[in-house]
PDB file of C-alpha atoms in Angstrom:
ATOM      1  CA  PRO A   1      16.379   5.075 -76.297  1.00  0.00           C
ATOM      2  CA  GLY A   2      18.664   5.278 -73.128  1.00  0.00           C
ATOM      3  CA  ASP A   3      17.302   8.674 -72.429  1.00  0.00           C
ATOM      4  CA  SER A   4      13.909   7.705 -72.783  1.00  0.00           C
ATOM      5  CA  ARG A   5      14.640   4.877 -70.139  1.00  0.00           C
ATOM      6  CA  GLN A   6      16.012   7.019 -67.610  1.00  0.00           C
ATOM      7  CA  HIS A   7      13.514   9.565 -68.006  1.00  0.00           C
ATOM      8  CA  ALA A   8      10.741   6.513 -67.794  1.00  0.00           C
ATOM      9  CA  ARG A   9      12.725   5.622 -64.257  1.00  0.00           C
ATOM     10  CA  ILE A  10      12.685   8.993 -63.013  1.00  0.00           C
ATOM     11  CA  GLY A  11       9.224   9.569 -63.749  1.00  0.00           C
ATOM     12  CA  ALA A  12       8.205   6.417 -61.845  1.00  0.00           C
ATOM     13  CA  VAL A  13      10.186   7.537 -58.844  1.00  0.00           C
ATOM     14  CA  HIS A  14       8.277  11.123 -58.720  1.00  0.00           C
ATOM     15  CA  GLN A  15       4.742   9.247 -59.161  1.00  0.00           C
ATOM     16  CA  ALA A  16       5.659   6.629 -56.535  1.00  0.00           C
ATOM     17  CA  VAL A  17       6.819   9.512 -54.052  1.00  0.00           C
ATOM     18  CA  ARG A  18       3.414  11.569 -54.877  1.00  0.00           C
ATOM     19  CA  LYS A  19       1.349   8.455 -53.902  1.00  0.00           C
ATOM     20  CA  ALA A  20       3.361   8.083 -50.667  1.00  0.00           C
ATOM     21  CA  ALA A  21       3.520  11.781 -49.576  1.00  0.00           C
ATOM     22  CA  PRO A  22       1.367  13.085 -47.086  1.00  0.00           C
ATOM     23  CA  ARG A  23      -1.653  15.381 -47.757  1.00  0.00           C
ATOM     24  CA  GLY A  24      -0.703  18.905 -48.828  1.00  0.00           C
ATOM     25  CA  CYS A  25       2.380  17.640 -51.140  1.00  0.00           C
ATOM     26  CA  ARG A  26       0.971  19.778 -54.098  1.00  0.00           C
ATOM     27  CA  SER A  27       4.435  20.441 -56.111  1.00  0.00           C
ATOM     28  CA  ARG A  28       7.582  18.422 -57.037  1.00  0.00           C
ATOM     29  CA  ARG A  29       9.521  20.459 -55.157  1.00  0.00           C
ATOM     30  CA  GLN A  30       7.467  19.746 -51.841  1.00  0.00           C
ATOM     31  CA  CYS A  31       7.573  16.145 -52.864  1.00  0.00           C
ATOM     32  CA  MET A  32      11.385  15.966 -53.400  1.00  0.00           C
ATOM     33  CA  ARG A  33      12.237  17.670 -50.192  1.00  0.00           C
ATOM     34  CA  GLN A  34      14.894  16.529 -48.064  1.00  0.00           C
ATOM     35  CA  PRO A  35      12.731  14.232 -45.260  1.00  0.00           C
ATOM     36  CA  SER A  36      12.880  15.557 -41.687  1.00  0.00           C
ATOM     37  CA  ARG A  37      14.195  13.356 -38.796  1.00  0.00           C
ATOM     38  CA  GLY A  38      11.809  10.499 -38.295  1.00  0.00           C
ATOM     39  CA  GLU A  39      10.437  10.551 -41.842  1.00  0.00           C
ATOM     40  CA  ALA A  40      10.961   8.201 -44.573  1.00  0.00           C
ATOM     41  CA  THR A  41      13.646   8.541 -47.490  1.00  0.00           C
ATOM     42  CA  ALA A  42      12.970   7.871 -51.180  1.00  0.00           C
ATOM     43  CA  ALA A  43      15.108   5.184 -52.977  1.00  0.00           C
ATOM     44  CA  PRO A  44      18.049   6.011 -55.201  1.00  0.00           C
ATOM     45  CA  PRO A  45      17.755   5.837 -58.956  1.00  0.00           C
ATOM     46  CA  GLY A  46      17.674   2.671 -60.290  1.00  0.00           C
ATOM     47  CA  PRO A  47      15.132   0.118 -61.871  1.00  0.00           C
ATOM     48  CA  PRO A  48      11.677   1.239 -61.966  1.00  0.00           C
ATOM     49  CA  PRO A  49      10.646   1.015 -58.353  1.00  0.00           C
ATOM     50  CA  SER A  50       6.765   0.450 -57.381  1.00  0.00           C
ATOM     51  CA  ALA A  51       5.200   2.633 -55.119  1.00  0.00           C
ATOM     52  CA  ARG A  52       5.760   0.318 -52.091  1.00  0.00           C
ATOM     53  CA  GLU A  53       9.561   0.233 -52.601  1.00  0.00           C
ATOM     54  CA  ALA A  54       9.943   4.025 -53.214  1.00  0.00           C
ATOM     55  CA  VAL A  55       9.577   4.848 -49.704  1.00  0.00           C
ATOM     56  CA  LEU A  56      11.748   2.664 -46.843  1.00  0.00           C
ATOM     57  CA  PRO A  57      10.984   2.972 -43.211  1.00  0.00           C
ATOM     58  CA  THR A  58      13.462   4.561 -41.127  1.00  0.00           C
ATOM     59  CA  PRO A  59      16.283   2.744 -39.659  1.00  0.00           C
ATOM     60  CA  GLY A  60      15.895   1.344 -36.152  1.00  0.00           C
ATOM     61  CA  PHE A  61      12.222   0.655 -36.692  1.00  0.00           C
ATOM     62  CA  PRO A  62      11.021  -3.224 -36.508  1.00  0.00           C
ATOM     63  CA  PRO A  63      10.109  -5.140 -39.659  1.00  0.00           C
ATOM     64  CA  ALA A  64       6.633  -5.076 -38.638  1.00  0.00           C
ATOM     65  CA  ALA A  65       6.506  -1.427 -39.200  1.00  0.00           C
ATOM     66  CA  ARG A  66       6.708  -1.719 -42.640  1.00  0.00           C
ATOM     67  CA  LYS A  67       3.100  -2.741 -43.004  1.00  0.00           C
ATOM     68  CA  GLY A  68       1.215  -0.173 -44.702  1.00  0.00           C
ATOM     69  CA  LEU A  69       3.636   1.594 -46.440  1.00  0.00           C
ATOM     70  CA  ALA A  70       1.115   3.192 -49.044  1.00  0.00           C
ATOM     71  CA  ARG A  71       0.346   5.967 -46.545  1.00  0.00           C
ATOM     72  CA  GLY A  72       2.835   8.886 -46.190  1.00  0.00           C
ATOM     73  CA  PRO A  73       5.821   9.095 -44.693  1.00  0.00           C
ATOM     74  CA  HIS A  74       4.881  11.552 -41.781  1.00  0.00           C
ATOM     75  CA  THR A  75       2.071   9.392 -40.777  1.00  0.00           C
ATOM     76  CA  LEU A  76       4.098   6.089 -41.288  1.00  0.00           C
ATOM     77  CA  SER A  77       6.839   7.715 -38.784  1.00  0.00           C
ATOM     78  CA  THR A  78       4.187   8.131 -36.074  1.00  0.00           C
ATOM     79  CA  ARG A  79       2.676   4.452 -36.820  1.00  0.00           C
ATOM     80  CA  TRP A  80       6.080   2.968 -36.428  1.00  0.00           C
ATOM     81  CA  THR A  81       7.091   4.617 -33.220  1.00  0.00           C
ATOM     82  CA  ARG A  82       3.830   3.475 -31.845  1.00  0.00           C
ATOM     83  CA  GLU A  83       4.227  -0.069 -32.951  1.00  0.00           C
ATOM     84  CA  ALA A  84       7.988  -0.220 -31.943  1.00  0.00           C
ATOM     85  CA  GLY A  85       6.701   1.232 -28.153  1.00  0.00           C
ATOM     86  CA  TYR A  86       3.987  -1.471 -28.060  1.00  0.00           C
ATOM     87  CA  ALA A  87       6.703  -4.236 -29.130  1.00  0.00           C
ATOM     88  CA  ARG A  88       9.153  -3.197 -26.317  1.00  0.00           C
ATOM     89  CA  ARG A  89       6.141  -3.325 -23.759  1.00  0.00           C
ATOM     90  CA  LEU A  90       5.343  -7.013 -24.968  1.00  0.00           C
ATOM     91  CA  ALA A  91       9.084  -7.788 -24.450  1.00  0.00           C
ATOM     92  CA  ARG A  92       8.900  -6.529 -20.996  1.00  0.00           C
ATOM     93  CA  PRO A  93       9.289  -9.835 -18.778  1.00  0.00           C
ATOM     94  CA  ARG A  94       6.301 -10.455 -16.549  1.00  0.00           C
ATOM     95  CA  LEU A  95       6.728 -10.069 -12.875  1.00  0.00           C
ATOM     96  CA  PRO A  96       5.346 -12.909 -10.353  1.00  0.00           C
ATOM     97  CA  PRO A  97       2.128 -12.047  -8.386  1.00  0.00           C
ATOM     98  CA  GLN A  98       2.920  -9.908  -5.400  1.00  0.00           C
ATOM     99  CA  GLN A  99       2.037 -11.229  -1.964  1.00  0.00           C
ATOM    100  CA  TYR A 100       1.242  -8.711   0.577  1.00  0.00           C
ATOM    101  CA  LYS A 101       1.357  -9.241   4.502  1.00  0.00           C
ATOM    102  CA  GLU A 102      -0.534  -6.945   6.586  1.00  0.00           C
ATOM    103  CA  ARG A 103       1.278  -6.166   9.773  1.00  0.00           C
ATOM    104  CA  GLY A 104      -0.216  -4.149  12.845  1.00  0.00           C
ATOM    105  CA  LEU A 105       1.128  -2.826  16.078  1.00  0.00           C
ATOM    106  CA  ALA A 106      -0.574  -2.413  19.226  1.00  0.00           C
ATOM    107  CA  SER A 107       0.303  -2.792  23.020  1.00  0.00           C
ATOM    108  CA  GLY A 108      -0.201  -5.310  25.967  1.00  0.00           C
ATOM    109  CA  PHE A 109       1.518  -5.546  29.585  1.00  0.00           C
ATOM    110  CA  ILE A 110       3.014  -8.359  31.455  1.00  0.00           C
ATOM    111  CA  VAL A 111       0.943  -9.758  34.179  1.00  0.00           C
ATOM    112  CA  ASP A 112       2.934 -13.007  35.224  1.00  0.00           C
ATOM    113  CA  ALA A 113       6.820 -13.549  35.676  1.00  0.00           C
ATOM    114  CA  LYS A 114       6.672 -16.642  33.666  1.00  0.00           C
ATOM    115  CA  GLY A 115       5.667 -14.472  30.473  1.00  0.00           C
ATOM    116  CA  TYR A 116       2.064 -14.158  30.512  1.00  0.00           C
ATOM    117  CA  ILE A 117       0.685 -10.910  28.495  1.00  0.00           C
ATOM    118  CA  LEU A 118      -2.867  -9.577  28.839  1.00  0.00           C
ATOM    119  CA  THR A 119      -3.806  -7.653  25.621  1.00  0.00           C
ATOM    120  CA  ASN A 120      -6.963  -7.145  23.432  1.00  0.00           C
ATOM    121  CA  ASN A 121      -8.496  -9.996  21.391  1.00  0.00           C
ATOM    122  CA  HIS A 122      -8.769  -7.723  18.276  1.00  0.00           C
ATOM    123  CA  VAL A 123      -4.969  -7.130  18.395  1.00  0.00           C
ATOM    124  CA  VAL A 124      -4.096 -10.762  17.848  1.00  0.00           C
ATOM    125  CA  GLU A 125      -7.343 -12.250  16.277  1.00  0.00           C
ATOM    126  CA  ASN A 126      -6.491 -14.027  13.201  1.00  0.00           C
ATOM    127  CA  ALA A 127      -2.710 -13.211  13.296  1.00  0.00           C
ATOM    128  CA  ASP A 128      -0.476 -15.798  11.460  1.00  0.00           C
ATOM    129  CA  LYS A 129       2.445 -14.659  14.099  1.00  0.00           C
ATOM    130  CA  ILE A 130       2.818 -12.704  17.302  1.00  0.00           C
ATOM    131  CA  THR A 131       6.171 -10.850  18.252  1.00  0.00           C
ATOM    132  CA  VAL A 132       6.563  -9.335  21.423  1.00  0.00           C
ATOM    133  CA  LYS A 133       9.174  -6.547  21.983  1.00  0.00           C
ATOM    134  CA  LEU A 134      10.107  -5.473  25.581  1.00  0.00           C
ATOM    135  CA  LYS A 135      11.364  -2.111  26.751  1.00  0.00           C
ATOM    136  CA  ASP A 136      14.915  -3.314  27.011  1.00  0.00           C
ATOM    137  CA  GLY A 137      14.698  -4.118  23.086  1.00  0.00           C
ATOM    138  CA  ARG A 138      14.539  -8.028  23.379  1.00  0.00           C
ATOM    139  CA  GLU A 139      12.178  -9.599  21.204  1.00  0.00           C
ATOM    140  CA  PHE A 140      10.312 -12.875  21.428  1.00  0.00           C
ATOM    141  CA  ASP A 141       7.934 -15.051  19.610  1.00  0.00           C
ATOM    142  CA  ALA A 142       4.790 -15.152  21.437  1.00  0.00           C
ATOM    143  CA  LYS A 143       2.289 -17.728  21.815  1.00  0.00           C
ATOM    144  CA  LEU A 144      -1.584 -17.497  21.775  1.00  0.00           C
ATOM    145  CA  VAL A 145      -3.084 -18.910  25.223  1.00  0.00           C
ATOM    146  CA  GLY A 146      -6.777 -17.973  24.736  1.00  0.00           C
ATOM    147  CA  THR A 147      -9.064 -15.212  23.871  1.00  0.00           C
ATOM    148  CA  ALA A 148     -12.352 -13.931  25.062  1.00  0.00           C
ATOM    149  CA  PRO A 149     -13.919 -12.424  21.892  1.00  0.00           C
ATOM    150  CA  ALA A 150     -17.210 -11.257  23.911  1.00  0.00           C
ATOM    151  CA  THR A 151     -15.212  -8.864  25.903  1.00  0.00           C
ATOM    152  CA  ASP A 152     -12.216  -8.437  23.606  1.00  0.00           C
ATOM    153  CA  VAL A 153      -9.520  -9.777  26.065  1.00  0.00           C
ATOM    154  CA  ALA A 154      -6.517 -11.948  25.062  1.00  0.00           C
ATOM    155  CA  VAL A 155      -3.736 -13.946  26.863  1.00  0.00           C
ATOM    156  CA  VAL A 156      -0.617 -14.587  25.142  1.00  0.00           C
ATOM    157  CA  LYS A 157       2.998 -15.989  26.497  1.00  0.00           C
ATOM    158  CA  ILE A 158       6.771 -15.746  25.836  1.00  0.00           C
ATOM    159  CA  GLU A 159       9.517 -18.154  26.650  1.00  0.00           C
ATOM    160  CA  ALA A 160      10.875 -16.029  29.423  1.00  0.00           C
ATOM    161  CA  SER A 161      11.368 -15.825  32.959  1.00  0.00           C
ATOM    162  CA  SER A 162      12.011 -13.297  35.861  1.00  0.00           C
ATOM    163  CA  LEU A 163       9.856 -10.434  34.260  1.00  0.00           C
ATOM    164  CA  PRO A 164       8.829  -7.510  35.826  1.00  0.00           C
ATOM    165  CA  THR A 165       4.787  -7.408  36.190  1.00  0.00           C
ATOM    166  CA  VAL A 166       2.081  -4.833  36.890  1.00  0.00           C
ATOM    167  CA  GLN A 167       0.033  -4.508  39.921  1.00  0.00           C
ATOM    168  CA  PHE A 168      -4.003  -4.583  39.489  1.00  0.00           C
ATOM    169  CA  GLY A 169      -6.019  -2.173  41.305  1.00  0.00           C
ATOM    170  CA  ASN A 170      -9.641  -2.122  42.133  1.00  0.00           C
ATOM    171  CA  SER A 171     -11.411  -0.746  39.197  1.00  0.00           C
ATOM    172  CA  ASP A 172     -14.567  -0.781  41.029  1.00  0.00           C
ATOM    173  CA  GLN A 173     -13.484   1.927  43.423  1.00  0.00           C
ATOM    174  CA  LEU A 174     -12.553   4.281  40.477  1.00  0.00           C
ATOM    175  CA  GLN A 175     -14.606   7.726  40.632  1.00  0.00           C
ATOM    176  CA  VAL A 176     -15.812   9.837  37.997  1.00  0.00           C
ATOM    177  CA  GLY A 177     -12.865  12.764  37.971  1.00  0.00           C
ATOM    178  CA  ASP A 178     -10.224  10.502  39.049  1.00  0.00           C
ATOM    179  CA  THR A 179      -6.774  10.923  37.411  1.00  0.00           C
ATOM    180  CA  VAL A 180      -5.529   8.138  34.868  1.00  0.00           C
ATOM    181  CA  LEU A 181      -2.631   7.444  32.687  1.00  0.00           C
ATOM    182  CA  ALA A 182      -2.878   5.603  29.316  1.00  0.00           C
ATOM    183  CA  PHE A 183       0.198   3.631  28.540  1.00  0.00           C
ATOM    184  CA  GLY A 184       0.853   2.167  24.932  1.00  0.00           C
ATOM    185  CA  ASN A 185       2.452   2.251  21.532  1.00  0.00           C
ATOM    186  CA  PRO A 186       0.371   4.664  19.325  1.00  0.00           C
ATOM    187  CA  PHE A 187       1.334   5.112  15.706  1.00  0.00           C
ATOM    188  CA  GLY A 188       4.451   3.136  16.713  1.00  0.00           C
ATOM    189  CA  LEU A 189       5.696   5.567  19.211  1.00  0.00           C
ATOM    190  CA  GLU A 190       6.958   3.163  21.892  1.00  0.00           C
ATOM    191  CA  GLN A 191       6.472   3.730  25.765  1.00  0.00           C
ATOM    192  CA  THR A 192       4.106   6.583  25.338  1.00  0.00           C
ATOM    193  CA  VAL A 193       2.387   7.713  28.316  1.00  0.00           C
ATOM    194  CA  THR A 194      -0.604  10.046  27.775  1.00  0.00           C
ATOM    195  CA  GLN A 195      -2.784  11.710  30.963  1.00  0.00           C
ATOM    196  CA  GLY A 196      -6.751  12.241  31.666  1.00  0.00           C
ATOM    197  CA  ILE A 197      -9.324  11.753  34.088  1.00  0.00           C
ATOM    198  CA  VAL A 198     -12.085   9.120  34.337  1.00  0.00           C
ATOM    199  CA  SER A 199     -14.972  10.461  32.412  1.00  0.00           C
ATOM    200  CA  ALA A 200     -17.740   8.081  32.918  1.00  0.00           C
ATOM    201  CA  LYS A 201     -18.155   4.655  34.347  1.00  0.00           C
ATOM    202  CA  GLY A 202     -20.350   1.669  33.065  1.00  0.00           C
ATOM    203  CA  ARG A 203     -20.565   2.688  29.737  1.00  0.00           C
ATOM    204  CA  SER A 204     -22.527   0.128  27.664  1.00  0.00           C
ATOM    205  CA  GLN A 205     -24.335  -0.360  24.148  1.00  0.00           C
ATOM    206  CA  VAL A 206     -21.398   1.400  22.563  1.00  0.00           C
ATOM    207  CA  GLY A 207     -21.297  -1.304  19.843  1.00  0.00           C
ATOM    208  CA  ILE A 208     -17.878  -2.570  20.552  1.00  0.00           C
ATOM    209  CA  THR A 209     -18.040  -6.055  22.240  1.00  0.00           C
ATOM    210  CA  ASP A 210     -20.952  -8.149  23.600  1.00  0.00           C
ATOM    211  CA  TYR A 211     -20.285  -7.485  27.100  1.00  0.00           C
ATOM    212  CA  GLU A 212     -19.739  -4.028  27.795  1.00  0.00           C
ATOM    213  CA  ASP A 213     -19.185  -2.172  30.977  1.00  0.00           C
ATOM    214  CA  PHE A 214     -16.240   0.231  29.997  1.00  0.00           C
ATOM    215  CA  ILE A 215     -14.556   2.994  31.768  1.00  0.00           C
ATOM    216  CA  GLN A 216     -14.599   6.257  29.568  1.00  0.00           C
ATOM    217  CA  THR A 217     -11.495   8.249  29.697  1.00  0.00           C
ATOM    218  CA  ASP A 218     -10.289  11.410  27.852  1.00  0.00           C
ATOM    219  CA  ALA A 219      -6.842  10.317  28.374  1.00  0.00           C
ATOM    220  CA  SER A 220      -5.342  10.371  24.459  1.00  0.00           C
ATOM    221  CA  ILE A 221      -5.882   7.067  23.039  1.00  0.00           C
ATOM    222  CA  ASN A 222      -4.632   6.258  19.654  1.00  0.00           C
ATOM    223  CA  PRO A 223      -4.367   3.689  17.067  1.00  0.00           C
ATOM    224  CA  GLY A 224      -1.517   1.427  18.610  1.00  0.00           C
ATOM    225  CA  ASN A 225      -2.979   2.012  22.292  1.00  0.00           C
ATOM    226  CA  SER A 226      -5.080  -1.176  22.173  1.00  0.00           C
ATOM    227  CA  GLY A 227      -4.191  -3.778  24.784  1.00  0.00           C
ATOM    228  CA  GLY A 228      -2.253  -1.493  26.855  1.00  0.00           C
ATOM    229  CA  PRO A 229      -2.909  -0.650  30.606  1.00  0.00           C
ATOM    230  CA  LEU A 230      -4.993   2.212  32.121  1.00  0.00           C
ATOM    231  CA  VAL A 231      -3.348   3.158  35.241  1.00  0.00           C
ATOM    232  CA  ASP A 232      -4.496   5.067  38.279  1.00  0.00           C
ATOM    233  CA  SER A 233      -2.274   7.689  40.356  1.00  0.00           C
ATOM    234  CA  GLN A 234      -1.019   5.087  42.437  1.00  0.00           C
ATOM    235  CA  GLY A 235       0.657   3.002  39.423  1.00  0.00           C
ATOM    236  CA  HIS A 236      -2.127   0.256  39.534  1.00  0.00           C
ATOM    237  CA  VAL A 237      -3.665  -1.098  36.303  1.00  0.00           C
ATOM    238  CA  VAL A 238      -7.207  -0.152  36.566  1.00  0.00           C
ATOM    239  CA  GLY A 239      -8.259  -1.131  32.704  1.00  0.00           C
ATOM    240  CA  ILE A 240      -7.327  -2.193  29.227  1.00  0.00           C
ATOM    241  CA  ASP A 241      -7.229   0.465  26.468  1.00  0.00           C
ATOM    242  CA  THR A 242      -9.603  -0.861  23.994  1.00  0.00           C
ATOM    243  CA  ALA A 243     -11.253   1.646  21.751  1.00  0.00           C
ATOM    244  CA  ILE A 244     -12.226   5.350  20.962  1.00  0.00           C
ATOM    245  CA  PHE A 245     -14.788   7.218  19.432  1.00  0.00           C
ATOM    246  CA  SER A 246     -13.374   9.190  16.494  1.00  0.00           C
ATOM    247  CA  ARG A 247     -14.389  10.674  13.316  1.00  0.00           C
ATOM    248  CA  SER A 248     -10.763  11.551  11.919  1.00  0.00           C
ATOM    249  CA  GLY A 249      -9.124   7.991  13.020  1.00  0.00           C
ATOM    250  CA  GLY A 250      -7.284   9.863  15.967  1.00  0.00           C
ATOM    251  CA  SER A 251      -8.259  10.705  19.703  1.00  0.00           C
ATOM    252  CA  MET A 252     -11.103  13.177  20.214  1.00  0.00           C
ATOM    253  CA  GLY A 253     -10.774  12.933  23.949  1.00  0.00           C
ATOM    254  CA  ILE A 254     -13.343  10.011  24.095  1.00  0.00           C
ATOM    255  CA  GLY A 255     -11.718   6.614  25.129  1.00  0.00           C
ATOM    256  CA  PHE A 256     -12.825   3.535  26.298  1.00  0.00           C
ATOM    257  CA  ALA A 257     -11.161   0.820  28.532  1.00  0.00           C
ATOM    258  CA  ILE A 258     -12.169  -2.779  29.979  1.00  0.00           C
ATOM    259  CA  PRO A 259     -12.389  -2.475  33.628  1.00  0.00           C
ATOM    260  CA  SER A 260      -9.586  -4.473  35.319  1.00  0.00           C
ATOM    261  CA  ASN A 261     -11.746  -6.461  37.613  1.00  0.00           C
ATOM    262  CA  MET A 262     -13.657  -8.000  34.662  1.00  0.00           C
ATOM    263  CA  ALA A 263     -10.239  -8.545  32.732  1.00  0.00           C
ATOM    264  CA  THR A 264      -8.505 -10.374  35.768  1.00  0.00           C
ATOM    265  CA  ARG A 265     -11.698 -12.750  35.969  1.00  0.00           C
ATOM    266  CA  ILE A 266     -11.390 -13.592  32.152  1.00  0.00           C
ATOM    267  CA  MET A 267      -7.452 -14.052  32.223  1.00  0.00           C
ATOM    268  CA  HIS A 268      -7.816 -16.615  35.092  1.00  0.00           C
ATOM    269  CA  SER A 269     -10.580 -18.417  33.022  1.00  0.00           C
ATOM    270  CA  LEU A 270      -8.265 -18.353  30.084  1.00  0.00           C
TER     271      LEU A 270
END
């Protein structure tokens, strides 16, 4: 009787392994082979186990992975890995939503020793904070004095004194072909100077501002030049670099500047 009970227990184990084995297990030898890494193992001989108890999960997987043990060990190991990874993903702490601030670099020039600076309206429009960096490396928080969106002119002020200033020229006296220099901060490259000529005068219907009377130049103007001075061969400011025509985002030899005579009238009104 003892031998028959032991044979019954062994037979129950073999039957449970066959039920839990993957497809393709056609013989007892295949079912009783040593499991590979990541597969479940059979329970040692003991009291007659059920089919669910005959296959135990691989150590290291969470208790939730014990669900569905009626499937084969190979399939279970894959499922446990996915469930374990999913559990780890759920356990990761959620980060608070990130707040992004947009920053921009542009140009301007000092028109008064008390700290008044002339630039474009689109440079400072909707800005929460304006910082001015001078050539000597000093930085100041600037206050917006006034803007004229219709002509894209703006005036800001820093708390400083005895600052060097520019001299204005008469933009009405410019001739097509005259040499001009464009100063600015293209792509963050400070104190950049490019040379060109006056390509045309009185450009309008360009679609940039409401009131247009632009000086067209082929001096290289790029993003970051906005608000910088356009200077004649005598060193006098004859315009404010404002916009470019481009299909690539960079200079294509067509730039536009607000004439200095228009800019100074608006500046004094602001």
